[in-house]
mmCIF file of C-alpha atoms in Angstrom:
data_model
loop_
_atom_site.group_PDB
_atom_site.id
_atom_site.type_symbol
_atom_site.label_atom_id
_atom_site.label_comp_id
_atom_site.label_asym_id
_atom_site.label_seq_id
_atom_site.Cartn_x
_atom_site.Cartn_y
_atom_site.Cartn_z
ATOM 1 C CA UNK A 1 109.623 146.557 -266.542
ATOM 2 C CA UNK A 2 106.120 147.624 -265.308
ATOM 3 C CA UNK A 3 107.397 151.316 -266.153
ATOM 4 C CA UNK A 4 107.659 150.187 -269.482
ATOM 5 C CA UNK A 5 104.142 147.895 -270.166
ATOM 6 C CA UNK A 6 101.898 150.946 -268.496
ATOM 7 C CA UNK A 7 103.815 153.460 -270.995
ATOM 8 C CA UNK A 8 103.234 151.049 -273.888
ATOM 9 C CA UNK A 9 99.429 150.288 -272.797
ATOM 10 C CA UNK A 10 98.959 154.329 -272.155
ATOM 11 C CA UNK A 11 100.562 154.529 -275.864
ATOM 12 C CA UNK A 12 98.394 152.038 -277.250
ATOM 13 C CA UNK A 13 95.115 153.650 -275.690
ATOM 14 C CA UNK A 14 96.218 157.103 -276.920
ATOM 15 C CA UNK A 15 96.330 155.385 -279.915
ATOM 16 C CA UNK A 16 93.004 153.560 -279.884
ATOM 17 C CA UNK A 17 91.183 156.411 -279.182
ATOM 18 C CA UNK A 18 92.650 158.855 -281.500
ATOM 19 C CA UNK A 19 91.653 156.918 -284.215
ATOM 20 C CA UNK A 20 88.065 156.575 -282.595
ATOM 21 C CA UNK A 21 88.201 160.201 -282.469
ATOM 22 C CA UNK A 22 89.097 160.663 -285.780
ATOM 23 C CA UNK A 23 87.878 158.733 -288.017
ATOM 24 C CA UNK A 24 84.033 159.913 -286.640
ATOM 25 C CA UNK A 25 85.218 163.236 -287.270
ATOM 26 C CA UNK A 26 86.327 162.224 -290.725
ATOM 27 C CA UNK A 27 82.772 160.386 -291.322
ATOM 28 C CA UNK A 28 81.108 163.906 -289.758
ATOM 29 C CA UNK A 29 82.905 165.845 -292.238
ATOM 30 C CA UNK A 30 81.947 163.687 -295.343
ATOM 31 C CA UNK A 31 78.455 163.601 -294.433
ATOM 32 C CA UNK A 32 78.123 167.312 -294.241
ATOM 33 C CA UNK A 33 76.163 169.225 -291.209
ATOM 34 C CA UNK A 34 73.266 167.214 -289.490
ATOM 35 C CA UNK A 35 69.563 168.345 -290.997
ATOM 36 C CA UNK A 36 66.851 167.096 -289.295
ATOM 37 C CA UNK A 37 63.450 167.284 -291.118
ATOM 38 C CA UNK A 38 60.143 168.028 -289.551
ATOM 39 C CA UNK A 39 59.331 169.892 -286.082
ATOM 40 C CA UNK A 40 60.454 169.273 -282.405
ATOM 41 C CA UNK A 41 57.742 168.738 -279.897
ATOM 42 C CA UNK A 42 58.203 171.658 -278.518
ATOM 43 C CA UNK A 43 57.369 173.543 -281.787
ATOM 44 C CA UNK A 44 54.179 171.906 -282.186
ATOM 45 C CA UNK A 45 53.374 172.441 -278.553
ATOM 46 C CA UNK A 46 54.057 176.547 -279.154
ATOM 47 C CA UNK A 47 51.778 176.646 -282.388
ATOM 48 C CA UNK A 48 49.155 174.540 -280.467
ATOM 49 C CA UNK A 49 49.170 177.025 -277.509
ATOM 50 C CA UNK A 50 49.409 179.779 -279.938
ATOM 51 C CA UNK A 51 46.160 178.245 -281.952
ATOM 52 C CA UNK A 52 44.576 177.822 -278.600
ATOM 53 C CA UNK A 53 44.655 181.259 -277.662
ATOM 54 C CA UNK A 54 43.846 182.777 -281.246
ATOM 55 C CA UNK A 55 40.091 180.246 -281.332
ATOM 56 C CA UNK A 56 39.214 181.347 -277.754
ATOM 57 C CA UNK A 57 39.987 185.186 -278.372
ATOM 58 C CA UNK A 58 37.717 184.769 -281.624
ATOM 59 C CA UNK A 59 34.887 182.563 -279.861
ATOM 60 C CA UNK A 60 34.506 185.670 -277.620
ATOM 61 C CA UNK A 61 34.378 188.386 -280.444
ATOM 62 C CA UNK A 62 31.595 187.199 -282.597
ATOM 63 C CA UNK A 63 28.630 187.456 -279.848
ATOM 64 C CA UNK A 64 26.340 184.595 -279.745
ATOM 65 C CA UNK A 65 22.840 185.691 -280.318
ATOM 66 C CA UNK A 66 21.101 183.612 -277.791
ATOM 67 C CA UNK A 67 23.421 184.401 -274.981
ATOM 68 C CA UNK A 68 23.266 187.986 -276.171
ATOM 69 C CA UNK A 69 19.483 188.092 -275.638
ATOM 70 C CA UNK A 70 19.825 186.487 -272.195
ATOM 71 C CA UNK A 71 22.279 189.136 -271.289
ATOM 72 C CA UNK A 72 20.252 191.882 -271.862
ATOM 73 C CA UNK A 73 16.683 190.068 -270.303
ATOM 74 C CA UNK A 74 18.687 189.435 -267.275
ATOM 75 C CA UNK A 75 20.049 193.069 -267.540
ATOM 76 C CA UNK A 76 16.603 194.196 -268.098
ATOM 77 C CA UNK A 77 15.008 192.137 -265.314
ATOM 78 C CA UNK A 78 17.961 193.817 -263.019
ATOM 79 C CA UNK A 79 16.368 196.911 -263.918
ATOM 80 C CA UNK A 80 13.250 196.627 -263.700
ATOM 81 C CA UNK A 81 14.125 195.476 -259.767
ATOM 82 C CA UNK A 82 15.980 198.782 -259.134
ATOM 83 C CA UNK A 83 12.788 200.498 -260.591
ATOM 84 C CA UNK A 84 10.566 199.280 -258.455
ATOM 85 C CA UNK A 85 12.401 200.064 -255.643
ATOM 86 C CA UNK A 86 13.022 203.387 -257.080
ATOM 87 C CA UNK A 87 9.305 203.834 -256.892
ATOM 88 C CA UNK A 88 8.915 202.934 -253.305
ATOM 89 C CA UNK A 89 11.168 204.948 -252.441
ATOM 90 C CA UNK A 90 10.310 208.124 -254.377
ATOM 91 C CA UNK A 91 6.723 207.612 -253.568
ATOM 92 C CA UNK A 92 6.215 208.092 -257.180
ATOM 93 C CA UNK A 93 5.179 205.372 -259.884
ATOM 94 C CA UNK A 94 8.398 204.300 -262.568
ATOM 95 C CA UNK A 95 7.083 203.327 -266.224
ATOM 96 C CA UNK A 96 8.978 200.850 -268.546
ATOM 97 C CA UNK A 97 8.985 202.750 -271.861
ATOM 98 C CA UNK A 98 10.287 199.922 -274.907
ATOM 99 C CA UNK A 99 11.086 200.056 -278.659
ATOM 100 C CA UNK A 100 13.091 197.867 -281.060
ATOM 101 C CA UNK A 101 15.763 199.894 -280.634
ATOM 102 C CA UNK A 102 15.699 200.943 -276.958
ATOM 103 C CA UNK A 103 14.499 201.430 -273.609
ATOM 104 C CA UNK A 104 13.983 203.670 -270.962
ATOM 105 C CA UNK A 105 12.235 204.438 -267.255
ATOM 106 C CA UNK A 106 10.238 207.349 -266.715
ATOM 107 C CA UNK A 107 8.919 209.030 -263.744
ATOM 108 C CA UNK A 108 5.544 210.609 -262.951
ATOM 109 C CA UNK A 109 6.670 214.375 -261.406
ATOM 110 C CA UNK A 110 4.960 217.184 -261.727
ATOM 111 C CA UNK A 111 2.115 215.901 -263.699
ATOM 112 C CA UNK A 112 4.018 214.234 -266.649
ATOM 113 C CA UNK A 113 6.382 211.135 -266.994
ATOM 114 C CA UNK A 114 10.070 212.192 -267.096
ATOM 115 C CA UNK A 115 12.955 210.198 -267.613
ATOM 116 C CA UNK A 116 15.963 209.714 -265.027
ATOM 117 C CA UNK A 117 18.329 212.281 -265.314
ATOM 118 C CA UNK A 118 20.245 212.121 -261.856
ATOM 119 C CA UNK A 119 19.865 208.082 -261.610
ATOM 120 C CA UNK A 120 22.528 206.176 -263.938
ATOM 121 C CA UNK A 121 20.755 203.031 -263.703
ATOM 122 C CA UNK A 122 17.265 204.041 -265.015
ATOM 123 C CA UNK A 123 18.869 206.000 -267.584
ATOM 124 C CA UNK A 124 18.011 204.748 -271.754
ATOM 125 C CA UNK A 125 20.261 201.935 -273.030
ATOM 126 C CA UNK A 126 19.982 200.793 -276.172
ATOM 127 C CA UNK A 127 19.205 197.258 -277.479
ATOM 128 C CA UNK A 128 22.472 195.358 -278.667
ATOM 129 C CA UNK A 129 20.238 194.510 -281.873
ATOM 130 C CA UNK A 130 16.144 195.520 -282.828
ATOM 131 C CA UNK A 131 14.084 193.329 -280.268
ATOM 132 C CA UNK A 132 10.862 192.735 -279.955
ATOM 133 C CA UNK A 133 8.672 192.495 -276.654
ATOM 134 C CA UNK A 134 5.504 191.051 -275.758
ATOM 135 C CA UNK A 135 3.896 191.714 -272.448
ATOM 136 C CA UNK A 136 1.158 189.484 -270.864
ATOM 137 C CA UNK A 137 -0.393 190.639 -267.684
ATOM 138 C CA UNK A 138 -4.007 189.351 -266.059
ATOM 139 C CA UNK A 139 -5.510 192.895 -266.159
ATOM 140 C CA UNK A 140 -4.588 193.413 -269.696
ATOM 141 C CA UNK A 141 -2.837 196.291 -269.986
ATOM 142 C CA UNK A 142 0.331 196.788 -271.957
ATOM 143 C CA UNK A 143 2.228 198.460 -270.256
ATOM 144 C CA UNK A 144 4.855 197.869 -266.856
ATOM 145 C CA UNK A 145 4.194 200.070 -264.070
ATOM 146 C CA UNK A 146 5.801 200.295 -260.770
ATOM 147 C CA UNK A 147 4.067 201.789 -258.259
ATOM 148 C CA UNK A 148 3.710 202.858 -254.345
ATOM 149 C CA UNK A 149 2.184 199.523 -253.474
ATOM 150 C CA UNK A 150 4.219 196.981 -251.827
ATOM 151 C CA UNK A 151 2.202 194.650 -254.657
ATOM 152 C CA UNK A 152 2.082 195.030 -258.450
ATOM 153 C CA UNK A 153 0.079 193.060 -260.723
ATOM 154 C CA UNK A 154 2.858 190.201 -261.792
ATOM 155 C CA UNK A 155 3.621 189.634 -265.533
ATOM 156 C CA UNK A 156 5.121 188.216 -268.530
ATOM 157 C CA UNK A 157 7.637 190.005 -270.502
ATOM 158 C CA UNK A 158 8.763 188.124 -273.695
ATOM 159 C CA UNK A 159 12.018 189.354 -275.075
ATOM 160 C CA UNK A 160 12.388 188.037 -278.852
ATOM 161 C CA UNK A 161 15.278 188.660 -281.613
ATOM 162 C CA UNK A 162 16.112 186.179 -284.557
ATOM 163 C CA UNK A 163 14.170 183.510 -283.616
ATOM 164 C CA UNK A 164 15.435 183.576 -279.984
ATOM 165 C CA UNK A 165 13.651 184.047 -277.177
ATOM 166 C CA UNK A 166 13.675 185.409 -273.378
ATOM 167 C CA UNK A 167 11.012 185.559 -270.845
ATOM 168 C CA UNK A 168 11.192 187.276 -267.670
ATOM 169 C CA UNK A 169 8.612 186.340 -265.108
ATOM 170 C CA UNK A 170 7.272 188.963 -262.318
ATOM 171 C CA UNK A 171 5.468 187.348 -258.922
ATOM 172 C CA UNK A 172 4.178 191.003 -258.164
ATOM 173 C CA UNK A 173 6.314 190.867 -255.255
ATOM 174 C CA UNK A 174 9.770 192.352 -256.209
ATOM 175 C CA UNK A 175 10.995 189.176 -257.495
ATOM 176 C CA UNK A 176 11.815 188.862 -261.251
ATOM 177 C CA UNK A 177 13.326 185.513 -262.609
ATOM 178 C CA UNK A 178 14.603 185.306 -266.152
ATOM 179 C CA UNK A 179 12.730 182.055 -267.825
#
């Protein structure tokens, strides 16, 4: 007797879940294969990441006139440091020669100013874009100078370009800060 009620229950489960099994398949097949509309989470994540990357790679490309202008003060106040220097050590004075297009340092040998030719520093660069430049010093003159002396006469140089502006600042001492 309990031989015969477990086969009957294990029958009657069989049963039970056949028909479960079944008829969802049956209401599968009518229905047709599952479409889901719209995107997963991860797919939006992937096209943020991707939109992400493509804005920062762009925001680097087009250069930004006002840090571009700062870039090349400070490069130029950089410079002008090495120059001096470059004069002390030489024992012969290093000129700042500017245009709107470029600029260049020149040495006094052998009665004439010369540019660098064995110094890749001092060599001419030119300007990322036409600049202009405006040079205030106490004595007047207009043009930057290094020479022997452990002092120069300190300055102004204003760096301009679309409406931007730079100034680098020289104490006379070696020291040039970018204003």
């Amino acid at each position: 007797f309990f031989f015969s009620s477990r086969r009957r229950h294990t029958r009657y489960w069989r049963d039970w879940s056949s028909d479960v099994c079944s008829s969802d398949l049956t209401l599968r097949a009518r229905r047709g294969p599952r479409v889901e509309g719209g995107f997963t989470l991860l797919e939006m994540l992937v096209a943020l990441v991707i939109a992400a990357v493509l804005a920062g790679t762009l925001m680097l490309a087009v250069p930004d006139r006002s840090r571009s202008l700062r870039y090349e003060a400070d490069r130029l106040a950089r410079l002008m440091a090495v120059a001096r220097e470059e004069a002390l050590l030489r024992g012969a004075p290093v000129r700042l020669e500017t245009d709107a297009d470029r600029f260049r340092f020149l040495v006094w040998i052998d009665r004439g100013w010369r540019p660098f030719l064995d110094d890749p520093a001092l060599r001419e660069r030119d300007w990322l874009a036409p600049t202009r430049l405006t040079l205030e010093r106490p004595d007047g003159q207009r043009v930057i100078e290094f020479g022997r002396e452990q002092v120069d006469v300190p300055f102004r140089l204003r760096l301009a370009r679309d409406g931007v502006e730079a100034v680098i600042t020289a104490d006379g001492l070696g020291s040039f800060r970018l204003d």
